[in-house]
Amino acid sequence: MTKVDCLECRECGKEYPPEIRNTCEACFGPLEVKYDHGEIDTSREAIEDGPHSIARYVDLLPVENEESFSEVDLGTGFNKLLEADNLASELGIDELYILNDSVNPSFSFKDRVTAVAVARALDFDVDAVGCASTGNLASSVAAHAAKAGLPAYIFLPDSIEKSKITQTLAYDPEIVPVHGNYDDANRLATEVADEHGWGFVNINLRPYYTEGSSTMAFEAAEQLGWEAPDHVIHPMAAGASLLSVQRGFRRMEEAGLIDDGDVRMSGCQPDVLPIAQAVRNDEAVVPVQDYETLAHSLAIGSPADGFYAKEAILDSGGYAADPSDDEIIEGIKLLARTEGVFTEPAGGTTIAGLKQLVEEGHVEEDETVVVNITGNGLKADATLQNYLDVPESIEARLEEFENRGAKQEAEELEAR
Ligand SMILES: *Cc1c(COP(=O)(O)O)cnc(C)c1O
Ligand SMILES: [Zn+2]
């Protein structure tokens, strides 16, 4: 017997066998994994005895062959929940934690979703895997495909950060840069996956893929002593992972692992993108076509789960933040300066968003808050270089060191 019962349409409820498929034939709605709860057998003790990675939650994930899951798991997750006391006191809140996914094997949270989807691809015995990526998924899929011994086809907009392409190339996949933005790359990748019958993790394997993000919820609650936090602050691109994190807490409650899986979910997105705007202005999620943001990994103008993410945020009693590019840079610096965690602009968006939510009164002073930091700063160091000044060099002499302040002042005076 298997723990995945079927795929179910989120819109009309039509059920499909658990195969390679992501949209409903009847209404084009997205499909979701429906579990057979009778087949899920897990406990706090079993999890605590498990591997120190997301593999400890395999009983809660939609993979059939647990061996193939272990084979492709590069050691993702079970990242230490950091107590962010310095940042909390700077922001004026009580209890703040950081789930730091910048330390995953390919340095972003995408390893969680990719590990599940590639294991599922092995379940289905496909000839190749692939994805459309805003940057981080590219390297994650390439890494997992390398481990699984499968060819990988990676479609990306040609505007993404050079460092992300460099990292991806190192794993030696078939890389296909596409003129245009993410939505263009995604459209082409969808046709290619269809044409060749390949398993593209965030396209036709998407129902399984999104389930991987639930492990962020599992890890946060386990490390809080088997208790959900009051409030989670999460970045949004398509909005899929925010939904999956919320679902993760609920599934823990259903499985008897925690008492209460209701969590306020707040989403953060650069101000040019539509989900946060829809929440803040109480309007529909209207796709945008021409947009520019430093946070390339969040840059999706037509977010597949935008509508659902907005509803989930509002239903949960959360809210949305919409920082500007300048605020995103300040967010990166604030996190590094207070907590010693160096994140890319997606994380800067989340920290700037947290600050905005606190200032606007959307975070209660006594709440337990978890902030999900989803990517590593080295992924976008070229972006950040424009905002940080390297000090002038000095001669290797003590007096030069002692006088460097005066020298700098004199130079600044002269410059005026
Ligand atoms: C993909 C990604 C996200 C969130 O993506 P969703 O599509 O909303 O699930 C967040 N942060 C980083 C760094 C990402 O790469
Ligand atoms: Zn349907």
Short mmCIF file of N, CA and C in Angstrom, two decimals, residues 186-359:
data_model
loop_
_atom_site.label_atom_id
_atom_site.label_comp_id
_atom_site.label_asym_id
_atom_site.label_seq_id
_atom_site.Cartn_x
_atom_site.Cartn_y
_atom_site.Cartn_z
N ASN A 186 9.41 29.43 -18.38
CA ASN A 186 8.49 28.43 -17.85
C ASN A 186 7.56 27.88 -18.95
N ARG A 187 7.10 28.77 -19.83
CA ARG A 187 6.21 28.35 -20.90
C ARG A 187 6.92 27.35 -21.81
N LEU A 188 8.16 27.67 -22.18
CA LEU A 188 8.92 26.78 -23.05
C LEU A 188 9.20 25.43 -22.35
N ALA A 189 9.61 25.51 -21.09
CA ALA A 189 9.93 24.28 -20.36
C ALA A 189 8.71 23.36 -20.28
N THR A 190 7.54 23.93 -20.11
CA THR A 190 6.31 23.13 -20.04
C THR A 190 6.09 22.36 -21.33
N GLU A 191 6.31 23.03 -22.47
CA GLU A 191 6.14 22.36 -23.77
C GLU A 191 7.16 21.24 -23.94
N VAL A 192 8.39 21.51 -23.52
CA VAL A 192 9.46 20.51 -23.69
C VAL A 192 9.17 19.27 -22.83
N ALA A 193 8.74 19.50 -21.59
CA ALA A 193 8.44 18.36 -20.70
C ALA A 193 7.34 17.50 -21.29
N ASP A 194 6.31 18.15 -21.84
CA ASP A 194 5.19 17.46 -22.47
C ASP A 194 5.65 16.64 -23.66
N GLU A 195 6.40 17.29 -24.51
CA GLU A 195 6.85 16.71 -25.77
C GLU A 195 7.68 15.45 -25.52
N HIS A 196 8.57 15.50 -24.51
CA HIS A 196 9.52 14.41 -24.31
C HIS A 196 9.15 13.45 -23.18
N GLY A 197 8.12 13.77 -22.43
CA GLY A 197 7.73 12.91 -21.32
C GLY A 197 8.74 12.91 -20.18
N TRP A 198 9.46 14.03 -20.01
CA TRP A 198 10.42 14.14 -18.93
C TRP A 198 9.75 14.65 -17.65
N GLY A 199 10.40 14.46 -16.53
CA GLY A 199 9.85 14.91 -15.25
C GLY A 199 10.45 16.26 -14.85
N PHE A 200 9.70 17.32 -15.02
CA PHE A 200 10.20 18.64 -14.65
C PHE A 200 9.66 18.99 -13.26
N VAL A 201 10.57 19.24 -12.36
CA VAL A 201 10.21 19.23 -10.94
C VAL A 201 9.12 20.23 -10.58
N ASN A 202 9.23 21.46 -11.11
CA ASN A 202 8.22 22.46 -10.72
C ASN A 202 7.13 22.60 -11.77
N ILE A 203 7.08 21.64 -12.71
CA ILE A 203 6.03 21.69 -13.74
C ILE A 203 5.16 20.44 -13.59
N ASN A 204 5.50 19.34 -14.29
CA ASN A 204 4.59 18.20 -14.20
C ASN A 204 4.78 17.35 -12.93
N LEU A 205 5.85 17.61 -12.16
CA LEU A 205 5.99 16.93 -10.86
C LEU A 205 5.60 17.87 -9.71
N ARG A 206 5.02 19.01 -10.06
CA ARG A 206 4.78 20.08 -9.08
C ARG A 206 3.98 19.65 -7.84
N PRO A 207 2.95 18.78 -7.97
CA PRO A 207 2.22 18.41 -6.75
C PRO A 207 3.13 17.77 -5.69
N TYR A 208 4.11 16.98 -6.13
CA TYR A 208 5.01 16.32 -5.18
C TYR A 208 6.06 17.31 -4.68
N TYR A 209 6.57 18.09 -5.65
CA TYR A 209 7.60 19.10 -5.38
C TYR A 209 7.18 20.03 -4.25
N THR A 210 5.99 20.60 -4.36
CA THR A 210 5.59 21.61 -3.36
C THR A 210 5.54 21.01 -1.96
N GLU A 211 5.28 19.71 -1.86
CA GLU A 211 5.20 19.10 -0.53
C GLU A 211 6.51 19.20 0.24
N GLY A 212 7.62 19.31 -0.49
CA GLY A 212 8.93 19.39 0.17
C GLY A 212 9.06 20.59 1.09
N SER A 213 8.38 21.69 0.77
CA SER A 213 8.47 22.89 1.62
C SER A 213 7.86 22.68 2.99
N SER A 214 6.96 21.71 3.10
CA SER A 214 6.35 21.45 4.41
C SER A 214 7.40 21.09 5.46
N THR A 215 8.56 20.60 4.98
CA THR A 215 9.59 20.23 5.96
C THR A 215 10.09 21.44 6.75
N MET A 216 9.90 22.65 6.21
CA MET A 216 10.27 23.84 6.99
C MET A 216 9.37 23.95 8.23
N ALA A 217 8.11 23.62 8.04
CA ALA A 217 7.18 23.62 9.18
C ALA A 217 7.56 22.51 10.17
N PHE A 218 7.85 21.32 9.63
CA PHE A 218 8.19 20.20 10.52
C PHE A 218 9.40 20.56 11.39
N GLU A 219 10.41 21.15 10.74
CA GLU A 219 11.64 21.48 11.47
C GLU A 219 11.43 22.56 12.52
N ALA A 220 10.65 23.57 12.15
CA ALA A 220 10.42 24.66 13.10
C ALA A 220 9.69 24.12 14.33
N ALA A 221 8.61 23.37 14.09
CA ALA A 221 7.82 22.88 15.22
C ALA A 221 8.60 21.87 16.07
N GLU A 222 9.33 20.98 15.41
CA GLU A 222 10.12 20.01 16.19
C GLU A 222 11.10 20.74 17.11
N GLN A 223 11.79 21.74 16.53
CA GLN A 223 12.82 22.43 17.32
C GLN A 223 12.25 23.39 18.35
N LEU A 224 10.97 23.72 18.22
CA LEU A 224 10.32 24.52 19.26
C LEU A 224 9.72 23.60 20.33
N GLY A 225 10.14 22.34 20.36
CA GLY A 225 9.63 21.39 21.35
C GLY A 225 8.26 20.86 20.96
N TRP A 226 8.11 20.51 19.70
CA TRP A 226 6.86 19.97 19.17
C TRP A 226 5.69 20.92 19.43
N GLU A 227 5.92 22.14 18.99
CA GLU A 227 4.88 23.17 19.11
C GLU A 227 5.03 24.12 17.93
N ALA A 228 3.92 24.46 17.29
CA ALA A 228 4.00 25.41 16.17
C ALA A 228 4.27 26.81 16.70
N PRO A 229 4.97 27.64 15.94
CA PRO A 229 5.10 29.06 16.34
C PRO A 229 3.75 29.76 16.16
N ASP A 230 3.64 30.97 16.69
CA ASP A 230 2.39 31.73 16.49
C ASP A 230 2.32 32.32 15.09
N HIS A 231 3.49 32.68 14.55
CA HIS A 231 3.50 33.49 13.33
C HIS A 231 4.74 33.14 12.50
N VAL A 232 4.54 32.87 11.22
CA VAL A 232 5.67 32.59 10.32
C VAL A 232 5.74 33.69 9.26
N ILE A 233 6.95 34.20 9.03
CA ILE A 233 7.18 35.21 8.00
C ILE A 233 7.95 34.53 6.87
N HIS A 234 7.40 34.57 5.66
CA HIS A 234 7.93 33.76 4.55
C HIS A 234 7.96 34.59 3.26
N PRO A 235 9.00 34.40 2.43
CA PRO A 235 9.04 35.12 1.15
C PRO A 235 8.12 34.47 0.13
N MET A 236 7.75 35.22 -0.90
CA MET A 236 6.86 34.66 -1.92
C MET A 236 7.38 34.96 -3.32
N ALA A 237 7.40 33.92 -4.16
CA ALA A 237 7.61 34.07 -5.60
C ALA A 237 6.30 33.67 -6.25
N ALA A 238 6.10 32.34 -6.45
CA ALA A 238 4.81 31.86 -6.95
C ALA A 238 3.79 31.74 -5.81
N GLY A 239 4.27 31.72 -4.57
CA GLY A 239 3.38 31.57 -3.42
C GLY A 239 3.22 30.12 -2.97
N ALA A 240 3.86 29.19 -3.68
CA ALA A 240 3.65 27.77 -3.42
C ALA A 240 4.20 27.34 -2.06
N SER A 241 5.40 27.79 -1.74
CA SER A 241 6.01 27.30 -0.50
C SER A 241 5.30 27.84 0.74
N LEU A 242 4.77 29.05 0.65
CA LEU A 242 4.01 29.57 1.80
C LEU A 242 2.83 28.65 2.10
N LEU A 243 2.14 28.22 1.05
CA LEU A 243 1.00 27.32 1.24
C LEU A 243 1.45 25.99 1.84
N SER A 244 2.58 25.50 1.36
CA SER A 244 3.05 24.20 1.81
C SER A 244 3.53 24.25 3.26
N VAL A 245 4.11 25.36 3.66
CA VAL A 245 4.53 25.50 5.06
C VAL A 245 3.28 25.50 5.95
N GLN A 246 2.27 26.24 5.55
CA GLN A 246 1.03 26.25 6.32
C GLN A 246 0.42 24.84 6.43
N ARG A 247 0.41 24.14 5.27
CA ARG A 247 -0.14 22.78 5.24
C ARG A 247 0.68 21.85 6.12
N GLY A 248 1.99 22.10 6.16
CA GLY A 248 2.88 21.28 6.98
C GLY A 248 2.49 21.31 8.45
N PHE A 249 2.19 22.48 8.98
CA PHE A 249 1.77 22.57 10.39
C PHE A 249 0.45 21.83 10.61
N ARG A 250 -0.47 21.98 9.67
CA ARG A 250 -1.78 21.30 9.80
C ARG A 250 -1.60 19.78 9.76
N ARG A 251 -0.70 19.32 8.86
CA ARG A 251 -0.49 17.87 8.75
C ARG A 251 0.16 17.32 10.02
N MET A 252 1.00 18.13 10.65
CA MET A 252 1.60 17.67 11.92
C MET A 252 0.51 17.49 12.97
N GLU A 253 -0.45 18.40 12.97
CA GLU A 253 -1.56 18.27 13.93
C GLU A 253 -2.36 17.00 13.61
N GLU A 254 -2.68 16.79 12.33
CA GLU A 254 -3.43 15.59 11.93
C GLU A 254 -2.70 14.31 12.31
N ALA A 255 -1.38 14.35 12.22
CA ALA A 255 -0.58 13.15 12.53
C ALA A 255 -0.32 13.01 14.03
N GLY A 256 -0.87 13.94 14.81
CA GLY A 256 -0.72 13.86 16.26
C GLY A 256 0.66 14.28 16.76
N LEU A 257 1.43 14.98 15.93
CA LEU A 257 2.78 15.37 16.34
C LEU A 257 2.77 16.67 17.13
N ILE A 258 1.81 17.56 16.85
CA ILE A 258 1.64 18.79 17.64
C ILE A 258 0.15 18.95 17.96
N ASP A 259 -0.15 19.79 18.96
CA ASP A 259 -1.55 19.94 19.36
C ASP A 259 -2.32 20.89 18.46
N ASP A 260 -1.64 21.94 18.02
CA ASP A 260 -2.37 22.98 17.30
C ASP A 260 -1.55 23.44 16.10
N GLY A 261 -2.06 23.19 14.90
CA GLY A 261 -1.33 23.53 13.68
C GLY A 261 -1.75 24.83 13.05
N ASP A 262 -2.54 25.65 13.76
CA ASP A 262 -2.94 26.95 13.19
C ASP A 262 -1.86 27.98 13.44
N VAL A 263 -1.36 28.54 12.36
CA VAL A 263 -0.25 29.50 12.44
C VAL A 263 -0.61 30.72 11.59
N ARG A 264 -0.32 31.91 12.09
CA ARG A 264 -0.49 33.10 11.24
C ARG A 264 0.62 33.10 10.21
N MET A 265 0.25 33.22 8.94
CA MET A 265 1.22 33.20 7.86
C MET A 265 1.27 34.60 7.24
N SER A 266 2.48 35.21 7.23
CA SER A 266 2.63 36.48 6.53
C SER A 266 3.63 36.31 5.40
N GLY A 267 3.36 36.95 4.27
CA GLY A 267 4.19 36.79 3.08
C GLY A 267 4.91 38.08 2.72
N CYS A 268 6.13 37.96 2.20
CA CYS A 268 6.92 39.13 1.82
C CYS A 268 7.30 39.03 0.35
N GLN A 269 7.17 40.15 -0.35
CA GLN A 269 7.45 40.15 -1.78
C GLN A 269 7.90 41.55 -2.18
N PRO A 270 8.87 41.65 -3.11
CA PRO A 270 9.27 42.98 -3.58
C PRO A 270 8.06 43.78 -4.07
N ASP A 271 8.13 45.10 -3.91
CA ASP A 271 6.94 45.93 -4.15
C ASP A 271 6.42 45.94 -5.59
N VAL A 272 7.23 45.40 -6.54
CA VAL A 272 6.77 45.39 -7.94
C VAL A 272 5.97 44.14 -8.28
N LEU A 273 5.84 43.20 -7.34
CA LEU A 273 5.21 41.92 -7.65
C LEU A 273 3.81 41.84 -7.04
N PRO A 274 2.95 40.98 -7.61
CA PRO A 274 1.51 41.14 -7.36
C PRO A 274 0.90 40.52 -6.10
N ILE A 275 1.49 39.50 -5.50
CA ILE A 275 0.75 38.85 -4.40
C ILE A 275 0.65 39.76 -3.19
N ALA A 276 1.80 40.33 -2.80
CA ALA A 276 1.79 41.21 -1.62
C ALA A 276 0.88 42.41 -1.87
N GLN A 277 0.91 42.94 -3.10
CA GLN A 277 0.04 44.08 -3.42
C GLN A 277 -1.42 43.70 -3.26
N ALA A 278 -1.76 42.48 -3.71
CA ALA A 278 -3.16 42.05 -3.64
C ALA A 278 -3.63 41.97 -2.19
N VAL A 279 -2.76 41.45 -1.32
CA VAL A 279 -3.13 41.35 0.10
C VAL A 279 -3.28 42.75 0.69
N ARG A 280 -2.29 43.60 0.42
CA ARG A 280 -2.26 44.92 1.05
C ARG A 280 -3.39 45.83 0.55
N ASN A 281 -3.76 45.68 -0.73
CA ASN A 281 -4.79 46.57 -1.28
C ASN A 281 -6.15 45.89 -1.34
N ASP A 282 -6.21 44.67 -0.79
CA ASP A 282 -7.45 43.91 -0.81
C ASP A 282 -8.05 43.87 -2.22
N GLU A 283 -7.24 43.40 -3.17
CA GLU A 283 -7.71 43.30 -4.55
C GLU A 283 -7.26 41.96 -5.13
N ALA A 284 -7.69 41.67 -6.35
CA ALA A 284 -7.29 40.41 -6.98
C ALA A 284 -5.79 40.43 -7.29
N VAL A 285 -5.21 39.22 -7.44
CA VAL A 285 -3.80 39.12 -7.84
C VAL A 285 -3.74 39.34 -9.35
N VAL A 286 -3.20 40.48 -9.75
CA VAL A 286 -3.14 40.82 -11.18
C VAL A 286 -1.71 40.61 -11.68
N PRO A 287 -1.51 39.65 -12.61
CA PRO A 287 -0.16 39.40 -13.11
C PRO A 287 0.48 40.67 -13.67
N VAL A 288 1.79 40.81 -13.47
CA VAL A 288 2.51 41.94 -14.05
C VAL A 288 3.50 41.42 -15.08
N GLN A 289 3.77 42.24 -16.12
CA GLN A 289 4.66 41.77 -17.17
C GLN A 289 6.04 42.42 -17.11
N ASP A 290 6.06 43.72 -16.99
CA ASP A 290 7.35 44.42 -16.93
C ASP A 290 7.65 44.77 -15.49
N TYR A 291 8.66 44.11 -14.94
CA TYR A 291 8.99 44.39 -13.55
C TYR A 291 10.48 44.21 -13.38
N GLU A 292 11.04 44.95 -12.45
CA GLU A 292 12.45 44.82 -12.17
C GLU A 292 12.64 44.83 -10.67
N THR A 293 13.38 43.86 -10.16
CA THR A 293 13.67 43.81 -8.74
C THR A 293 15.05 43.19 -8.54
N LEU A 294 15.71 43.59 -7.48
CA LEU A 294 16.99 42.97 -7.13
C LEU A 294 16.81 41.52 -6.70
N ALA A 295 15.61 41.20 -6.23
CA ALA A 295 15.35 39.86 -5.70
C ALA A 295 14.95 38.93 -6.84
N HIS A 296 15.93 38.55 -7.66
CA HIS A 296 15.64 37.75 -8.84
C HIS A 296 14.97 36.42 -8.51
N SER A 297 15.32 35.84 -7.37
CA SER A 297 14.75 34.52 -7.07
C SER A 297 13.27 34.60 -6.69
N LEU A 298 12.76 35.82 -6.49
CA LEU A 298 11.33 35.96 -6.21
C LEU A 298 10.57 36.54 -7.41
N ALA A 299 11.28 36.79 -8.52
CA ALA A 299 10.71 37.56 -9.62
C ALA A 299 9.82 36.73 -10.53
N ILE A 300 8.61 36.45 -10.09
CA ILE A 300 7.61 35.78 -10.91
C ILE A 300 6.41 36.72 -11.04
N GLY A 301 6.16 37.16 -12.28
CA GLY A 301 5.09 38.14 -12.52
C GLY A 301 3.71 37.50 -12.55
N SER A 302 3.64 36.22 -12.98
CA SER A 302 2.36 35.49 -13.00
C SER A 302 2.43 34.35 -12.00
N PRO A 303 2.21 34.63 -10.73
CA PRO A 303 2.42 33.60 -9.70
C PRO A 303 1.32 32.55 -9.72
N ALA A 304 1.72 31.29 -9.97
CA ALA A 304 0.75 30.20 -10.13
C ALA A 304 -0.16 30.05 -8.90
N ASP A 305 0.40 30.28 -7.71
CA ASP A 305 -0.40 30.08 -6.50
C ASP A 305 -0.79 31.39 -5.84
N GLY A 306 -0.71 32.47 -6.60
CA GLY A 306 -0.95 33.80 -6.03
C GLY A 306 -2.30 33.93 -5.35
N PHE A 307 -3.35 33.52 -6.04
CA PHE A 307 -4.70 33.63 -5.50
C PHE A 307 -4.82 32.87 -4.18
N TYR A 308 -4.30 31.63 -4.18
CA TYR A 308 -4.43 30.78 -2.99
C TYR A 308 -3.57 31.31 -1.84
N ALA A 309 -2.40 31.83 -2.19
CA ALA A 309 -1.51 32.36 -1.15
C ALA A 309 -2.18 33.57 -0.48
N LYS A 310 -2.77 34.43 -1.27
CA LYS A 310 -3.46 35.60 -0.72
C LYS A 310 -4.57 35.16 0.24
N GLU A 311 -5.39 34.21 -0.21
CA GLU A 311 -6.50 33.74 0.64
C GLU A 311 -5.96 33.11 1.93
N ALA A 312 -4.90 32.31 1.79
CA ALA A 312 -4.34 31.62 2.97
C ALA A 312 -3.81 32.63 3.98
N ILE A 313 -3.14 33.65 3.49
CA ILE A 313 -2.58 34.68 4.37
C ILE A 313 -3.71 35.36 5.14
N LEU A 314 -4.73 35.79 4.43
CA LEU A 314 -5.82 36.53 5.08
C LEU A 314 -6.61 35.63 6.03
N ASP A 315 -6.89 34.39 5.59
CA ASP A 315 -7.62 33.46 6.46
C ASP A 315 -6.86 33.15 7.74
N SER A 316 -5.53 33.15 7.65
CA SER A 316 -4.73 32.78 8.82
C SER A 316 -4.55 33.94 9.79
N GLY A 317 -5.00 35.13 9.39
CA GLY A 317 -4.79 36.31 10.23
C GLY A 317 -3.42 36.94 10.03
N GLY A 318 -2.75 36.57 8.95
CA GLY A 318 -1.46 37.18 8.64
C GLY A 318 -1.63 38.38 7.73
N TYR A 319 -0.50 38.88 7.21
CA TYR A 319 -0.56 40.03 6.33
C TYR A 319 0.61 39.94 5.35
N ALA A 320 0.79 40.96 4.52
CA ALA A 320 1.88 40.93 3.54
C ALA A 320 2.70 42.20 3.61
N ALA A 321 3.99 42.08 3.30
CA ALA A 321 4.89 43.23 3.26
C ALA A 321 5.44 43.37 1.86
N ASP A 322 5.76 44.61 1.47
CA ASP A 322 6.18 44.87 0.08
C ASP A 322 7.38 45.82 0.03
N PRO A 323 8.55 45.36 0.50
CA PRO A 323 9.71 46.24 0.53
C PRO A 323 10.23 46.64 -0.86
N SER A 324 10.88 47.79 -0.90
CA SER A 324 11.52 48.29 -2.13
C SER A 324 12.93 47.71 -2.22
N ASP A 325 13.59 47.91 -3.37
CA ASP A 325 14.97 47.44 -3.55
C ASP A 325 15.89 47.96 -2.43
N ASP A 326 15.78 49.25 -2.11
CA ASP A 326 16.65 49.82 -1.07
C ASP A 326 16.39 49.15 0.28
N GLU A 327 15.14 48.92 0.59
CA GLU A 327 14.80 48.26 1.86
C GLU A 327 15.30 46.82 1.88
N ILE A 328 15.29 46.16 0.71
CA ILE A 328 15.78 44.78 0.61
C ILE A 328 17.28 44.74 0.93
N ILE A 329 18.02 45.69 0.38
CA ILE A 329 19.46 45.76 0.69
C ILE A 329 19.66 46.02 2.18
N GLU A 330 18.90 46.94 2.74
CA GLU A 330 18.99 47.22 4.18
C GLU A 330 18.67 45.96 4.99
N GLY A 331 17.71 45.17 4.50
CA GLY A 331 17.33 43.93 5.17
C GLY A 331 18.48 42.93 5.21
N ILE A 332 19.19 42.82 4.09
CA ILE A 332 20.36 41.92 4.03
C ILE A 332 21.39 42.35 5.06
N LYS A 333 21.65 43.67 5.09
CA LYS A 333 22.68 44.18 6.01
C LYS A 333 22.24 44.02 7.46
N LEU A 334 20.97 44.28 7.72
CA LEU A 334 20.45 44.18 9.10
C LEU A 334 20.62 42.76 9.65
N LEU A 335 20.28 41.76 8.82
CA LEU A 335 20.39 40.37 9.27
C LEU A 335 21.85 39.99 9.51
N ALA A 336 22.72 40.40 8.59
CA ALA A 336 24.14 40.06 8.72
C ALA A 336 24.73 40.74 9.96
N ARG A 337 24.37 42.01 10.15
CA ARG A 337 24.96 42.81 11.24
C ARG A 337 24.47 42.33 12.62
N THR A 338 23.20 41.91 12.70
CA THR A 338 22.66 41.55 14.02
C THR A 338 22.81 40.06 14.34
N GLU A 339 22.73 39.19 13.31
CA GLU A 339 22.67 37.76 13.60
C GLU A 339 23.78 36.95 12.94
N GLY A 340 24.63 37.60 12.15
CA GLY A 340 25.72 36.85 11.52
C GLY A 340 25.27 35.91 10.44
N VAL A 341 24.12 36.19 9.82
CA VAL A 341 23.62 35.35 8.73
C VAL A 341 23.60 36.18 7.45
N PHE A 342 24.28 35.69 6.42
CA PHE A 342 24.42 36.42 5.16
C PHE A 342 23.46 35.82 4.14
N THR A 343 22.47 36.59 3.74
CA THR A 343 21.45 36.07 2.84
C THR A 343 21.41 36.85 1.54
N GLU A 344 20.79 36.26 0.54
CA GLU A 344 20.61 36.91 -0.76
C GLU A 344 19.36 37.82 -0.71
N PRO A 345 19.08 38.55 -1.80
CA PRO A 345 17.95 39.50 -1.75
C PRO A 345 16.60 38.88 -1.36
N ALA A 346 16.37 37.60 -1.63
CA ALA A 346 15.10 37.00 -1.17
C ALA A 346 15.02 37.06 0.35
N GLY A 347 16.13 36.76 1.02
CA GLY A 347 16.16 36.86 2.48
C GLY A 347 16.09 38.30 2.95
N GLY A 348 16.72 39.19 2.17
CA GLY A 348 16.62 40.62 2.48
C GLY A 348 15.18 41.09 2.40
N THR A 349 14.44 40.53 1.44
CA THR A 349 13.02 40.86 1.30
C THR A 349 12.25 40.41 2.55
N THR A 350 12.59 39.23 3.04
CA THR A 350 11.87 38.68 4.19
C THR A 350 12.18 39.48 5.46
N ILE A 351 13.45 39.86 5.64
CA ILE A 351 13.81 40.64 6.83
C ILE A 351 13.22 42.05 6.74
N ALA A 352 13.33 42.67 5.55
CA ALA A 352 12.72 43.99 5.38
C ALA A 352 11.21 43.89 5.59
N GLY A 353 10.64 42.78 5.13
CA GLY A 353 9.20 42.56 5.31
C GLY A 353 8.84 42.42 6.78
N LEU A 354 9.64 41.66 7.52
CA LEU A 354 9.41 41.51 8.96
C LEU A 354 9.42 42.88 9.64
N LYS A 355 10.42 43.69 9.30
CA LYS A 355 10.55 45.03 9.89
C LYS A 355 9.30 45.86 9.58
N GLN A 356 8.88 45.79 8.33
CA GLN A 356 7.69 46.54 7.92
C GLN A 356 6.45 46.04 8.67
N LEU A 357 6.31 44.74 8.81
CA LEU A 357 5.14 44.17 9.50
C LEU A 357 5.13 44.58 10.97
N VAL A 358 6.32 44.61 11.58
CA VAL A 358 6.40 45.05 12.99
C VAL A 358 5.99 46.52 13.09
N GLU A 359 6.57 47.34 12.21
CA GLU A 359 6.29 48.78 12.25
C GLU A 359 4.82 49.09 12.00
#
